[in-house]
C-alpha angles and dihedrals in degrees: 000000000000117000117260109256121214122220123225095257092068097043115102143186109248112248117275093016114092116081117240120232101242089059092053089053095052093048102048075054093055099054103046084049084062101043083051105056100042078057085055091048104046090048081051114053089043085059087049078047101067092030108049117052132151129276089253093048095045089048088057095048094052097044113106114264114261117276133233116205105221097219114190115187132249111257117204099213152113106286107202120193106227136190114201118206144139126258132178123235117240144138120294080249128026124187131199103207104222096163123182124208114226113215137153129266113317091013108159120253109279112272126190103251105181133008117194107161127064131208112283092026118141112234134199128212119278087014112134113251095183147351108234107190091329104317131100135255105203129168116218124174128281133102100233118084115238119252109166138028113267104232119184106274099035121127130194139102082285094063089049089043085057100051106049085051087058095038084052094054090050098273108119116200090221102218111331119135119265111267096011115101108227144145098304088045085054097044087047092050095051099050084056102055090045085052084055097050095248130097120232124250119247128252095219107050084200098095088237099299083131092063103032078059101050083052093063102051089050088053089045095051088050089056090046092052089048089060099043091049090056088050111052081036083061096046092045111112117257125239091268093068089259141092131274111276131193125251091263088055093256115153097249098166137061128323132261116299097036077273087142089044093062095046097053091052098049079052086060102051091045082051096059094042093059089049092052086051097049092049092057079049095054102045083041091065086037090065100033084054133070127043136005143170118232115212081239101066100050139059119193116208116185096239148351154293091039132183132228104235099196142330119222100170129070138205101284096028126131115245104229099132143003110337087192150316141260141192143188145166133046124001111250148186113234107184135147135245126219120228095256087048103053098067079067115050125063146172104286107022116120138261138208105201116194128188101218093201096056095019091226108144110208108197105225124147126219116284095186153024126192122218104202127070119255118223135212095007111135110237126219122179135146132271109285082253089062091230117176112250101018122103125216114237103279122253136222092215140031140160107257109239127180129222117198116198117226095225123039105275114230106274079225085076093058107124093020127126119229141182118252121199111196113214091221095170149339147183129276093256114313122331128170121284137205132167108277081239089071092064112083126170113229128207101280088055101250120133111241143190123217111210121191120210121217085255083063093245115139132219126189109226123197113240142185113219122217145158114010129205137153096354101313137087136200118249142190124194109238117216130354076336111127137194134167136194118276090033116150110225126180114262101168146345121249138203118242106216122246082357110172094008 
């Protein structure tokens, strides 16, 4: 007998034991509130967390990080003062060749004719460096510029200057004085522009008239003597006591009293006079005429062999400016000093000069200062800490000064710029050093050294500061003060990072 199965529909909840669904509901509330404010709570108290600590806490958070003296040691040596610049290698003289033909009335604008050296060519003295309308532009020898045209029977330094040039190139100036331009200085001059295929211009643009003229009149004079001489011979008295008479007995000399015979002899001397005269005329136009050199035709350069720099004008070309330029002598450094340098440098002291490509480092001292500001130069130097590599900020201006080298510099340097590093100042021998951050002043004015013992204790020393140089200055304890070689002093306090957190 199977059991009796009841269907679904006759199946019911016993009485008091199914929720209802508004209780569901409350209790699914109650429990998100709860989750949610543990949440709240837990968000809260790690916020108290950071924001609320404890007075000894916060006291250990505020106090300064911990400190760490920076020490440097006392050095026993030479301190120099240096200035650090720049400089540019070139000859000891550089001229920029700017010559002017000279010609007459309606003469063309100057033109380069010919043309026969290029830029880096080596040139000897009293070699021709252009052709300028048909004249020559030659350098000879001699340290002063030339400012004036040399005419037969000028004297001065530049006159001497010109004849030991010519006497050094084989044209002896025979016997006139040093420094006076005479016969032998025009003989000389003219050898040497015929050796140069030109001929020389004359002093006198009058195609000798001056001296065909003074010719005449000695020729004139002479006549004149002649005469005066007959006559006073005929007016002279004869042997006899009279005068001279014709063949018919006629009285053919002077009058009574010798009175003829005076007259024709003060006609003599005045004759002889006039001749003397005409004779200084004459060797006057003789040495005013013949040879010169215009300023136009020559270039003196202090010595030989010498280099063309550079040529800027061309067969053809107008000559309105420089052609080109020259230079000779020593090789020097030309460099420029800042405002804050030149107090320091001055004529004598001396000068490492280093040549940063090949590294070779040539002695020299400074030859010259100059006194007046240069405008409109482009300055290059080298950072205030004179580090190798790094430029100062250029500059617009600078004072000219001059390095000379103590032994002759490569001519391969010529054009290159070096670095020059100016000895200002040093000590007498060595002395102790420190940085010039280990000196501080205390209250009662007085410069001071800290130096720090291995057991970290400090102890403040007296010092007398002396020469600086590079960061660093000489110093000498002062009193029962001491203070040795390999010493550390305090030079600076330094940060340790994240002290104390």
């Amino acid at each position: 007998m199977q059991p009796e199965q009841l269907q679904p529909a006759q199946l019911r909840p016993v009485p008091g034991t199914e929720p209802t669904a508004r209780a569901r509901m409350t209790r699914r509330r109650w429990v998100a509130a709860v989750s949610v404010g543990s949440t709240l709570l837990a968000v809260a108290g790690f916020a108290a967390s950071q924001v609320i600590k404890s007075p000894a806490q916060a006291a250990a958070d505020t106090k300064p990080p911990a400190a760490d003296v920076l020490t440097a040691p006392v050095e026993r040596r030479v301190l120099k003062e240096t200035v650090v610049l720049r400089g540019t290698v070139a000859a000891g003289q550089s001229v920029t060749v700017a010559p002017v033909a000279s010609g007459g009335e309606g003469a063309a604008e100057p033109v380069v004719t010919k043309l026969p050296v290029n830029a880096g060519d080596t040139i000897r003295a009293g070699q021709l460096l252009l052709e300028v309308s048909g004249r020559p532009v030659f350098v000879l020898r001699g340290e002063l510029p030339v400012y004036r045209d040399l005419k037969p029977g000028a004297k001065g330094d530049d006159v001497a200057q010109l004849q030991n040039a010519l006497r050094n190139l084989g044209h002896g100036t025979g016997n006139d004085p040093s420094g006076t331009f005479r016969a032998g200085t025009k003989a000389a001059l003219q050898a040497f522009y015929a050796g140069l295929g030109y001929d020389p211009r004359p002093a006198l643009d009058d195609d000798g008239e001056a001296v065909k003229a003074a010719e005449e009149g000695v020729r004139s004079a002479e006549r004149a003597l002649e005469q005066a001489q007959s006559a006073a011979d005929a007016a002279a008295p004869s042997p006899s006591g009279t005068p001279a008479d014709g063949e018919d007995g006629t009285d053919t000399g002077g009058d009574e009293g010798g009175g003829g015979d005076a007259e024709a002899r003060r006609a003599v001397e005045w004759a002889q006079e006039d001749l003397q005269t005409a004779r200084q005329n004459l060797a006057d136009a003789q040495a005013a005429a013949g040879p010169m050199l215009p300023a136009g035709e020559v270039v003196f350069l202090p010595g030989f062999p010498a280099r063309v720099d550079s040529v800027s004008g061309a067969v053809g070309a107008r000559v309105t400016a420089g052609v080109m330029t020259v230079s000779a002598g020593k090789l020097v450094v030309r460099g420029y000093l800042q405002e804050r340098q030149k107090g320091l440098v001055r004529s004598g002291q001396r000068v490492e000069i280093l040549a940063e490509r090949s590294g070779t480092t040539v002695p020299g001292k400074v030859r010259s200062v100059s006194e007046t500001l240069d405008e409109g130069q482009e300055q290059d130097g080298i950072s205030e800490d004179g580090s190798d590599g790094e430029r100062a900020p250029a500059a617009s201006q600078g004072y000219p000064v001059v390095v000379e080298p103590d032994k002759p510099l490569d001519r391969a340097l010529a054009g290159q710029e070096v670095r020059l590093t100016v000895e200002a100042g040093s000590t007498d021998g060595k002395a102790l050093v420190v940085p010039v951050t280990a000196v501080s002043m205390g209250s009662d004015g007085k410069s001071a050294v800290t130096v720090v013992a291995a057991d970290g204790t400090q102890r403040r020393v007296q010092v007398r500061a002396g020469t600086q140089g590079d960061g660093y200055v000489a110093v000498v304890p002062v009193g029962t003060g001491r203070l040795d070689p390999g010493a550390l002093v305090v030079t600076g306090i330094r940060q340790a990072p994240g002290g104390g957190a």
